[in-house]
XYZ file of C-alpha atoms in Angstrom:
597
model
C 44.299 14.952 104.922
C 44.657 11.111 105.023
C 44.047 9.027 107.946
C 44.689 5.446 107.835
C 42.312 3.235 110.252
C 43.581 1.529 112.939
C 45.103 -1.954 112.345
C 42.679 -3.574 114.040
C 39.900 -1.801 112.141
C 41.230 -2.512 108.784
C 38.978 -3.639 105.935
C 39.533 -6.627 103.922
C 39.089 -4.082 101.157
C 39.596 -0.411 100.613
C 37.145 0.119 97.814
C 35.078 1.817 100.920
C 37.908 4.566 100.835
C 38.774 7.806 98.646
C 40.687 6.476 95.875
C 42.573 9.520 94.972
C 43.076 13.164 97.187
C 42.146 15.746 95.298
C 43.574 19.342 96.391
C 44.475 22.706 94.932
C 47.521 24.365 93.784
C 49.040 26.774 96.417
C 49.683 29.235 93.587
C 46.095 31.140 92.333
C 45.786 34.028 89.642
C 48.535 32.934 87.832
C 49.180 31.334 84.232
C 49.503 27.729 84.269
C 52.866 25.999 83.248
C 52.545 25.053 79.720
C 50.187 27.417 78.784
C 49.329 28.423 75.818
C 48.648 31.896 75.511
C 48.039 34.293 78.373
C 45.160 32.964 80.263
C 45.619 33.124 84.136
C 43.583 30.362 85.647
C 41.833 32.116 89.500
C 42.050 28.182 90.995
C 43.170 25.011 89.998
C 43.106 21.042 90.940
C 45.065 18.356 91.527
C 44.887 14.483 92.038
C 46.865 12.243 93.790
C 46.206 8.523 93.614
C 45.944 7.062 97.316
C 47.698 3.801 97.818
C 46.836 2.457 101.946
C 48.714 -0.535 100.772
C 52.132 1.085 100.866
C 53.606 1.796 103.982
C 57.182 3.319 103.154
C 55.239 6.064 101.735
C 55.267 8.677 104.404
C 51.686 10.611 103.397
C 49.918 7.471 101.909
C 49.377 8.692 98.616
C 51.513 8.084 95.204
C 52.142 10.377 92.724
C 50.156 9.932 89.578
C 51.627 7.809 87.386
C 48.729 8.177 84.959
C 49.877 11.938 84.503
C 53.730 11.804 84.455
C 56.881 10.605 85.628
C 57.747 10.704 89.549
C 61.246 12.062 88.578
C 59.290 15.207 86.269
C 56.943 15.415 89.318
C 59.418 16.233 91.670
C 61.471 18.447 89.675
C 58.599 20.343 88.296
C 56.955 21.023 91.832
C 57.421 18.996 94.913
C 55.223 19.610 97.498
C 54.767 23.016 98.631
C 54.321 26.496 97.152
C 53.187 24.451 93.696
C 52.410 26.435 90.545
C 49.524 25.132 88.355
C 50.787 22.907 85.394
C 48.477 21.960 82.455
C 50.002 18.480 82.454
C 49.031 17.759 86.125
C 46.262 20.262 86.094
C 42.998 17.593 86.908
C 40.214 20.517 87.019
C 40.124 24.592 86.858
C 38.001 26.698 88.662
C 36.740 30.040 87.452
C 35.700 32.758 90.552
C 33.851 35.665 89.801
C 33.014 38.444 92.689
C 29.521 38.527 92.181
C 26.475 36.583 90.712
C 24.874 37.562 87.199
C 24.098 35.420 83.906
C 27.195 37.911 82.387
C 29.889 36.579 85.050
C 28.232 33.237 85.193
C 28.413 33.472 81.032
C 31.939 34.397 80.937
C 33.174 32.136 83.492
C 31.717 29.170 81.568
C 34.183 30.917 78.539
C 37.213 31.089 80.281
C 36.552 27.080 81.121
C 36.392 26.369 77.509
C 39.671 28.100 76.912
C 41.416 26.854 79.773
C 39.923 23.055 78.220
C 42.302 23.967 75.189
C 45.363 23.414 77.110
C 44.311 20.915 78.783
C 43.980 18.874 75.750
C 47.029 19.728 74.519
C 49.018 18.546 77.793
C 47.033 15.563 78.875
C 47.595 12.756 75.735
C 45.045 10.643 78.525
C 42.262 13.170 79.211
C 38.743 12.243 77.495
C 36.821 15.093 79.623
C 37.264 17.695 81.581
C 35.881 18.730 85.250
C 35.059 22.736 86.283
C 33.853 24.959 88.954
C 32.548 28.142 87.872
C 31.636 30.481 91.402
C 29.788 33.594 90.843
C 28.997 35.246 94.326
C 27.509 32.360 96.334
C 26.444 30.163 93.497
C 29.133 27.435 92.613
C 28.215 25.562 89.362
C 29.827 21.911 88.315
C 31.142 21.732 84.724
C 32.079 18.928 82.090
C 33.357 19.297 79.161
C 33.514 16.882 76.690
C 34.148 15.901 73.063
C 31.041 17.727 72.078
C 29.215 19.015 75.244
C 29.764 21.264 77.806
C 27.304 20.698 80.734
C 26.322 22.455 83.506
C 24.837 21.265 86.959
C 22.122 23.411 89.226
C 23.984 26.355 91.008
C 24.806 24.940 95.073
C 24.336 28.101 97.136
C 26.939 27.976 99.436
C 24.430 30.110 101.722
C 22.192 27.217 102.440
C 23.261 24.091 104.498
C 21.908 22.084 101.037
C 23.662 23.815 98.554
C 27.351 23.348 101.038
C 26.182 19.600 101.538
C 25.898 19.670 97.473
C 29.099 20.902 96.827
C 30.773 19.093 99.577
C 29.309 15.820 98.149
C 30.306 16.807 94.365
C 34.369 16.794 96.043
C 33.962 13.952 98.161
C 32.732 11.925 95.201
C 35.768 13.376 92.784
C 37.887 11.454 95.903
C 36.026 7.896 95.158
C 35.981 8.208 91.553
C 37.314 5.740 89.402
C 40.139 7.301 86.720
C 37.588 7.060 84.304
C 35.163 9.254 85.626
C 37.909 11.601 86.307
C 38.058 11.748 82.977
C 41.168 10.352 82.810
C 41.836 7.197 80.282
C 43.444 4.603 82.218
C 44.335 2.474 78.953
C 47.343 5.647 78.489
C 49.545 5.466 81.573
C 53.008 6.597 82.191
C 55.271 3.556 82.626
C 57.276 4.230 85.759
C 59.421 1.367 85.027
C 60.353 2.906 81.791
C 59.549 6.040 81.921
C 57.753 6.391 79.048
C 54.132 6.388 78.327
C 52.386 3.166 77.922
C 49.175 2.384 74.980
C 46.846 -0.447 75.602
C 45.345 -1.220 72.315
C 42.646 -4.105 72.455
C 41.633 -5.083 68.813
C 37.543 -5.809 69.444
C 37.097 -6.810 65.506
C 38.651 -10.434 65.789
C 36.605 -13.147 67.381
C 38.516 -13.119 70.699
C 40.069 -9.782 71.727
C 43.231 -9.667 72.762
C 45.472 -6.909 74.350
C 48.602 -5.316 72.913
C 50.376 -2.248 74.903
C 52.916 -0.180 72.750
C 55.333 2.596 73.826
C 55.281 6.132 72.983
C 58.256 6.983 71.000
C 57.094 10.432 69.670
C 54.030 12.378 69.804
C 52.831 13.665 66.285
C 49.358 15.111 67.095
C 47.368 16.172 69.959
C 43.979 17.223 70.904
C 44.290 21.097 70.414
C 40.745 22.100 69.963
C 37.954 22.608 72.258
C 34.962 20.247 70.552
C 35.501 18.094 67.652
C 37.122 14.421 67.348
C 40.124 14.958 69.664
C 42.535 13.516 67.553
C 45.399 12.620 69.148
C 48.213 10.570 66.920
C 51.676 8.705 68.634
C 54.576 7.162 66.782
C 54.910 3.706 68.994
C 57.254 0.866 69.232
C 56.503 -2.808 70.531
C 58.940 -3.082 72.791
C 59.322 -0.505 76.092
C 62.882 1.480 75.370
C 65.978 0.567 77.151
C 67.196 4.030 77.229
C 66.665 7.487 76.358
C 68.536 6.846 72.818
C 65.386 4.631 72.067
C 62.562 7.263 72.793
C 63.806 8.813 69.706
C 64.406 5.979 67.998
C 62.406 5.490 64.284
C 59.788 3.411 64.357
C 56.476 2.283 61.775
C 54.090 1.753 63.916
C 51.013 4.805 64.362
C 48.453 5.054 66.825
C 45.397 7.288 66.376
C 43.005 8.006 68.609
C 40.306 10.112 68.091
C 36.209 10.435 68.770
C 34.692 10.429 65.383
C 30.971 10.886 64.985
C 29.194 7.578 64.659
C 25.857 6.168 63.382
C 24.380 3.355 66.215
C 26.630 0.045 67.475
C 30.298 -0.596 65.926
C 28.067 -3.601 63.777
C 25.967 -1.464 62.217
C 28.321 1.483 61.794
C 29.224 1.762 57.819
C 31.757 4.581 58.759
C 34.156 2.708 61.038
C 37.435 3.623 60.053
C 39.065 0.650 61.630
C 37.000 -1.713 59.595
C 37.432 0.885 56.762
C 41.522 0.967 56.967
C 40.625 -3.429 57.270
C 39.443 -3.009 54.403
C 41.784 -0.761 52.308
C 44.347 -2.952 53.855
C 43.121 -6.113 52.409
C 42.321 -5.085 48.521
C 45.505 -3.356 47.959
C 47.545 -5.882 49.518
C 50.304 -7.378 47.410
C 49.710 -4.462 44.669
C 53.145 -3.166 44.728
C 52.706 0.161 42.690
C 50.756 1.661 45.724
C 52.899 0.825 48.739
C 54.025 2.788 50.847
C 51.167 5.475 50.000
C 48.363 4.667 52.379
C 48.662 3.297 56.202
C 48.226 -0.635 56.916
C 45.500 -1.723 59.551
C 46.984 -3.731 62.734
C 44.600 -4.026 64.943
C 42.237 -1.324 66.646
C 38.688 -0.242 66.427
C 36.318 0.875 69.686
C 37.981 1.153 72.943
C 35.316 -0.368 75.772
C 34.398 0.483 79.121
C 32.861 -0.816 82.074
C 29.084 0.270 82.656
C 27.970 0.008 86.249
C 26.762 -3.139 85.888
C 30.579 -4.432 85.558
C 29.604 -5.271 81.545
C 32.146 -4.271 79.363
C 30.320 -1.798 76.562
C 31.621 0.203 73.699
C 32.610 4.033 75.349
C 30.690 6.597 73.577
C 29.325 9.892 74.846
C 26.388 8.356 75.627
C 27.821 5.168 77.764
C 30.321 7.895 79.734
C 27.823 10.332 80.443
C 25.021 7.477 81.576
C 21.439 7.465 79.813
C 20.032 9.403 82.345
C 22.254 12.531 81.206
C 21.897 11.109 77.858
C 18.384 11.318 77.468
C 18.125 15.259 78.207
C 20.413 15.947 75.178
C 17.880 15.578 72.670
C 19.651 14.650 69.486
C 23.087 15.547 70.110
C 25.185 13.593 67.993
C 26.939 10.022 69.093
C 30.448 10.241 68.879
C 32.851 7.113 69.751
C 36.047 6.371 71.342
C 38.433 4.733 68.803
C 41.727 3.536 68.440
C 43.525 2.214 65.724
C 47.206 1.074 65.151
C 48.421 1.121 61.659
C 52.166 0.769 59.988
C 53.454 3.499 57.619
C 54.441 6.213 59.129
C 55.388 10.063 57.573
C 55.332 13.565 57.985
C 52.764 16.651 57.805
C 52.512 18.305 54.928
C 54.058 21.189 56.042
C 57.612 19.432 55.675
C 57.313 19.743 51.747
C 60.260 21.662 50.705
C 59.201 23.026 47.047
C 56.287 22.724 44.503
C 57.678 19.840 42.374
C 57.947 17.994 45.614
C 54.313 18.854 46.132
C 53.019 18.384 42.738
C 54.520 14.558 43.255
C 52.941 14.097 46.876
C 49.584 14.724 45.252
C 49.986 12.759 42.289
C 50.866 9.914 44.819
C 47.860 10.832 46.863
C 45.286 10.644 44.241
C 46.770 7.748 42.713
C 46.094 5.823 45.767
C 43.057 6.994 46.179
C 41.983 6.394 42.616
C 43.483 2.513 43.397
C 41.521 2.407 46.747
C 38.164 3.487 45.074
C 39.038 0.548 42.060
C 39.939 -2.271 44.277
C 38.352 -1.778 47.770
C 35.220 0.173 46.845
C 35.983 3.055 49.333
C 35.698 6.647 48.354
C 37.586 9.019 50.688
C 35.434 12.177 50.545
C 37.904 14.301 52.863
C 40.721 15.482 50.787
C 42.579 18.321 52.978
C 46.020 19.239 53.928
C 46.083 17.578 57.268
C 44.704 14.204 55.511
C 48.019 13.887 53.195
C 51.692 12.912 54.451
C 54.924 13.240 52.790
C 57.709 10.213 53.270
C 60.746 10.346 51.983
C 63.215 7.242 50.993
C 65.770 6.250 48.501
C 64.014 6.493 45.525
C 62.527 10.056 46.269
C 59.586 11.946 47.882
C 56.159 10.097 48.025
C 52.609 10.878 49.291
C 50.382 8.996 51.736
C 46.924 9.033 51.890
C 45.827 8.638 55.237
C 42.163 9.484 57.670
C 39.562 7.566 56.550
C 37.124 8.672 59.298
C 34.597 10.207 56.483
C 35.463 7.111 53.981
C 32.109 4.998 52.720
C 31.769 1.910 50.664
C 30.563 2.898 47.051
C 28.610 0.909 45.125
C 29.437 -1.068 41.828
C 28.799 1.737 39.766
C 31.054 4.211 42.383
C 28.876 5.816 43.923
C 28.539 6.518 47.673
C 25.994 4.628 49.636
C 25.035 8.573 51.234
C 25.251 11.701 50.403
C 25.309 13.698 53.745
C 28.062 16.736 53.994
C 31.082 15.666 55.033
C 34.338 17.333 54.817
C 36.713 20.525 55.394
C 34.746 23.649 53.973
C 37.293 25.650 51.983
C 38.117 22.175 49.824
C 34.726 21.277 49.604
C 32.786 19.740 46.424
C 29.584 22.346 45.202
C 27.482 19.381 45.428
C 28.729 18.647 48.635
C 28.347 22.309 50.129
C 25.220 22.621 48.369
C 23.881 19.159 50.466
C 21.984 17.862 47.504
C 20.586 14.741 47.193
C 22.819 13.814 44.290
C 24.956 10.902 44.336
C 28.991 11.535 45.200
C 31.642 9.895 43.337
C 35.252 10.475 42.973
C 34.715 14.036 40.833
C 34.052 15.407 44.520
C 37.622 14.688 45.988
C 39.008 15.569 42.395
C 37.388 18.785 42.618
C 38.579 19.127 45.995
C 42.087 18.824 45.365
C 42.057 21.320 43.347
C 40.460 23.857 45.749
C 43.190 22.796 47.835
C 45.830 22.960 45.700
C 44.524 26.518 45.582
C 44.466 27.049 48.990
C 48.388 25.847 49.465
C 49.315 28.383 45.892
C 47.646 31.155 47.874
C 48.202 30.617 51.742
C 51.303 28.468 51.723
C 51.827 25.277 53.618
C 54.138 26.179 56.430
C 55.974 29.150 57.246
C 58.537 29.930 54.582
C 56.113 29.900 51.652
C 53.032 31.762 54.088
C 52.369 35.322 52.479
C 53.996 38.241 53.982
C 51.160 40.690 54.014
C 47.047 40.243 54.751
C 45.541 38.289 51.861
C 42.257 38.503 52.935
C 41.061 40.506 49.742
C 42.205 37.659 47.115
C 38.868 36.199 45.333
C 39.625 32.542 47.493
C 38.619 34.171 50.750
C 35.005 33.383 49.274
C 35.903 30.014 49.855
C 35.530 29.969 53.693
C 33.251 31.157 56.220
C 29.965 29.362 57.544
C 26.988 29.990 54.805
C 28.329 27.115 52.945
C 25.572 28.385 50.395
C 27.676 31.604 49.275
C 30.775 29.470 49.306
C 29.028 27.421 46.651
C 28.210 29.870 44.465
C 31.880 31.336 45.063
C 32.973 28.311 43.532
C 30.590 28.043 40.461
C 31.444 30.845 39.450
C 35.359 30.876 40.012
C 35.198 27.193 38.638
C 33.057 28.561 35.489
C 35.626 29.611 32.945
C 39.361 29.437 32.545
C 39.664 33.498 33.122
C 37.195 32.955 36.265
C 39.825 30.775 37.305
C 42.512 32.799 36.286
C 41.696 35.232 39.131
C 42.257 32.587 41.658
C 45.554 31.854 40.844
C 46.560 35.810 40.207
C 46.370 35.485 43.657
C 49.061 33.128 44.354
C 51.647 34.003 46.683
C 54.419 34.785 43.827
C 57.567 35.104 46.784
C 57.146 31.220 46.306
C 59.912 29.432 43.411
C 58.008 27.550 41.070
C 54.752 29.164 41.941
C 53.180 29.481 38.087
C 54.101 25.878 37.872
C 51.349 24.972 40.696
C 49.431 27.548 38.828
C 49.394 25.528 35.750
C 48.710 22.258 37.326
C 45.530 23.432 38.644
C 44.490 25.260 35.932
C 45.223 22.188 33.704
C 43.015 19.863 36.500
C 40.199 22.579 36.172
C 40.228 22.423 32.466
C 40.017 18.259 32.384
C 36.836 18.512 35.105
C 35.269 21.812 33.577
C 36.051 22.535 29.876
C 36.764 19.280 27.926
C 33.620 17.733 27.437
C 31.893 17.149 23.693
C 28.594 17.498 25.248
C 27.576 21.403 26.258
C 25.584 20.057 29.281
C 28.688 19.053 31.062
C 31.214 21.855 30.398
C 31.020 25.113 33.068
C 30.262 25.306 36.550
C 27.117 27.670 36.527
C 23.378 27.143 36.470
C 22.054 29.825 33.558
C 18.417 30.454 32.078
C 18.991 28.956 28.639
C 17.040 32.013 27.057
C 15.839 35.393 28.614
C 12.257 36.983 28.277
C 11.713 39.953 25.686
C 10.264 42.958 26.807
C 6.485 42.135 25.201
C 6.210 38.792 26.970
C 3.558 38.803 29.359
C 3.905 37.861 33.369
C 2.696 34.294 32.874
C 5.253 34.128 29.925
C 7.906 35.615 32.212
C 7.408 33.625 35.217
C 7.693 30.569 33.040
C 11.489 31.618 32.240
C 12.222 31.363 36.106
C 12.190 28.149 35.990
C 13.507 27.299 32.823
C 17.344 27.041 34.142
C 20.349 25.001 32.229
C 20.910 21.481 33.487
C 23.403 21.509 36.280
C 27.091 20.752 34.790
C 28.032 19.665 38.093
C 24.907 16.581 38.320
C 25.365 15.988 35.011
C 28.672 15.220 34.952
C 28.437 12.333 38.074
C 27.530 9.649 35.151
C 30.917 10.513 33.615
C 33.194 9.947 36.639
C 34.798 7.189 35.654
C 36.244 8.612 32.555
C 36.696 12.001 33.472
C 38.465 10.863 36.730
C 40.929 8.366 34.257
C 41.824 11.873 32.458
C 42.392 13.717 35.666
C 44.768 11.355 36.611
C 46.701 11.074 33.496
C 46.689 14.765 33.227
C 48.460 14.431 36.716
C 50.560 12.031 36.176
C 52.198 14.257 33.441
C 52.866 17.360 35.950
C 54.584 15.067 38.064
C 56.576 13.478 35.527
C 57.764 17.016 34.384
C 58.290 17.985 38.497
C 59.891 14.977 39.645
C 62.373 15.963 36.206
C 63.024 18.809 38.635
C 63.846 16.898 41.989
């Protein structure tokens, strides 16, 4: 219910009044619109914004432009008898009959699914509000990039815990979008009618703001925790029609909430200044454009505290220090935003294995020219991190994500050494989190566990496998004790008929198959096998010698420890020229496969 004051009671402002009304769906028990999956939701919210200000509008209240278009409104629901829709959906609420930790426990589950589609629906949403009611006991939920809190159970029983929870929905009513949740820097234009991107680029001297229009959405925010990335094709100029919505354009927006370490100064992983950075040493070197994504402007979206200071919107700054400070040392992530130019497709749009084969040549050979002339190492090679463009002189690859990049050193070696990456393409010193330095042997090695990964699992649809491959030796490759992964990988990495087994289990229904076969077999060979010194060729860590039966206890316990140097640390003072004959072993293959194109 709204009720506008009297006119001769009016307020010289309405900041003292509910800026949005919040109210449920008529429709309960039911799946959501836009669902994905089969999850029926038992209640579900809705926000309006209020606007006092306009008087042709007969109930006071506008519809929310920050979600979607009046015209989609209106056809998708009206007013009465509404259905709960994911893309309008502001907060869920999960009833149970009866208290106990095992409702209570499952209701919180059934939030974090129901988050999932969220996510996917809302391009705008940077949390997520929840009920969960067990008997009498009504618990407030958040969910965020990496937290899911919980408040004190409000017994509706006691004239406190209905004040509490009457207060909690009162103050959802006076919220700002913010902490709704909501980002009010992604808007649907109504003018338009198209969404709307305010970028503000906080690494020059005096930030200025730059809105762009969403032409095509190429990623969104499909998983419960993590970074939330969230990617839009975007043009400069609003479209004058519907033509222009699908109109090509080379501008990309990502937006995402990567880990950080302290302020945006001190933060050696920003990928804005990162991408800066990239964009800068490899500019006017022609034999690399095109394969990695130039830096316009971007870096940490702000907010306003509640002192009205603009500050840098991390977990920490939405959730308050108060919060903050009972989280013990939960991990700082940060709100960024970057637009680039150079724009492609997913890897999943590669249409045969010379056309792959030539991606990844591209890939690494940016990322070999990154590593020479900016002094970044990439240290997150993975499917999702390569893109495929196609032009007039053929198929190319692009290197893009730089949100685990570091600076290297002179010598080219990482500044740190901490894990970083996607598990089943992960270095052995890298799963094995050892204090030795990383160079650019990791992402060589990790290309080709991925290469592996694409020969055996396929990279979209037509080339997946037919039948259950979860007996093929690679399966050792994923899981979470990253510890038996690694010594999965020494010894499949060992010797060429280790290796061999790997690729036996290639999906053969895909053409050209032995060919990828070959490639990686001939990249294992350059890293492993074809070294003059016997310290660097092989994968495993052996006794050199083994005790004799006669040898006495102290004797044997003395062969324990006598183990081969590790191939893997030895090799890091090689990288350099091992990594040159990686490349030019690569460069062949894709001479011979773009033959084939």
């Amino acid at each position: 219910l709204v009720v506008r004051p009297p006119l001769d009671q009016q307020p010289t402002s309405f900041d003292e009044y509910p800026k949005q009304l919040v109210r449920s769906y008529n429709k309960t028990d039911v799946k959501p619109d836009n669902a994905e999956g089969r999850h029926r939701v038992d209640m579900a919210l809705k926000c309006d914004t209020l606007n006092y200000n306009s008087l042709n509008n007969d109930d006071g209240y506008d519809e929310d432009s920050f979600q979607f278009s009046k015209e989609d409104l209106k056809a998708k629901d009206g007013r009465n008898g509404e259905r709960p829709d994911y893309s309008r959906m502001f907060a869920v609420i999960e009833v149970k009959p009866n208290f106990s930790d095992a409702n209570m426990l499952k209701g919180f589950s059934q939030l974090v699914e129901y988050s999932k589609n969220l996510y996917w629906n809302q391009h705008n949403r940077r949390f997520i509000w929840g009920l969960v009611s067990g008997g009498s006991n009504v618990k407030a939920c958040v969910l965020g990039p990496n937290f899911l809190l919980a408040s004190r159970f409000m017994d509706v029983t006691t004239a406190e815990g209905r004040l509490e929870l009457i207060g909690f929905l009162v103050n959802w009513s006076f919220c700002e979008l913010p902490k709704l949740g909501y980002d009010p820097t992604v808007r649907f234009d109504l003018k338009h009618l198209c969404f709307a991107i305010d970028m503000v680029d906080n690494n020059k001297p005096e930030p200025a703001q730059t809105t762009y229009y969403l032409r095509k959405i190429v990623v969104v925010a499909e998983r419960v925790f993590g970074r939330h990335t969230r990617c839009f094709v975007v043009g400069e100029q609003p479209p004058s029609s519907d033509k222009d919505c699908n109109a090509s354009a080379d501008i990309l927006i990502k937006d995402a909430w990567p880990e950080v370490s302290g302020s945006a100064e001190d933060d050696m992983r920003d990928e804005s200044k990162l991408l800066e950075q990239v964009s800068k040493g490899l500019a006017g070197r022609s034999e690399f454009e095109g394969l990695y994504p130039k830096y316009i402007n971007g870096g940490r979206m702000q907010i306003q505290n509640a002192h009205g200071e603009s500050v840098d919107e991390t977990t920490r700054t939405v959730l308050g220090e108060t919060v903050w400070a009972q989280l013990g040392d939960l991990p700082l992530r940060a709100h960024m935003r970057i637009a680039m130019s150079g724009v492609g497709e997913p890897l999943k749009f590669i249409k045969s294995i010379p056309e792959l084969i030539v991606v990844i040549y591209d890939v690494m050979r940016c990322h070999m020219g990154i590593l020479k002339h900016c002094h970044i190492l990439h240290r997150d090679i993975s499917e999702a991190n390569i893109l495929v463009r196609r032009d007039s002189t053929g198929v190319h690859g692009m290197l893009i994500d730089f949100d685990h990049a570091i600076s290297i050193t002179d010598d080219g070696y990482a500044k740190h050494a901490e894990r970083t990456g996607t598990v089943p393409f992960m270095s052995v010193n890298n799963l094995e989190d050892k204090p030795t330095k990383r160079t650019a042997l990791d992402d060589w090695e990790s290309i080709i566990y991925m290469l592996c990964w694409l020969g055996t699992f396929g990279w979209n649809s037509d080339t997946q496998p037919s039948d259950s491959v979860a007996s093929v030796s690679i399966a050792s490759w994923d899981g979470y004790n990253v510890k038996m992964i690694a010594n999965s990988k020494r010894r499949d990495m060992d010797s060429s008929r280790n290796f061999t087994e790997i690729t036996k289990g290639f999906n053969p229904n895909i053409p050209d198959i032995r060919r990828l076969a070959k490639v990686v077999e001939g990249l294992r060979t350059v890293l492993i096998d074809d070294h003059n010194d016997p310290d660097l060729r092989g994968a495993m860590i052996i006794p050199d010698s083994f005790p004799e039966e006669n040898d006495s206890d102290e004797e044997t316990d003395q062969y324990e420890y006598k183990m081969r140097p590790d191939p893997f640390a030895k090799r890091i003072a090689h990288w350099e020229s091992i990594s040159e004959s990686l490349l030019a072993k690569l460069e062949m293959y894709a001479d011979r496969a773009r033959a084939r194109l």
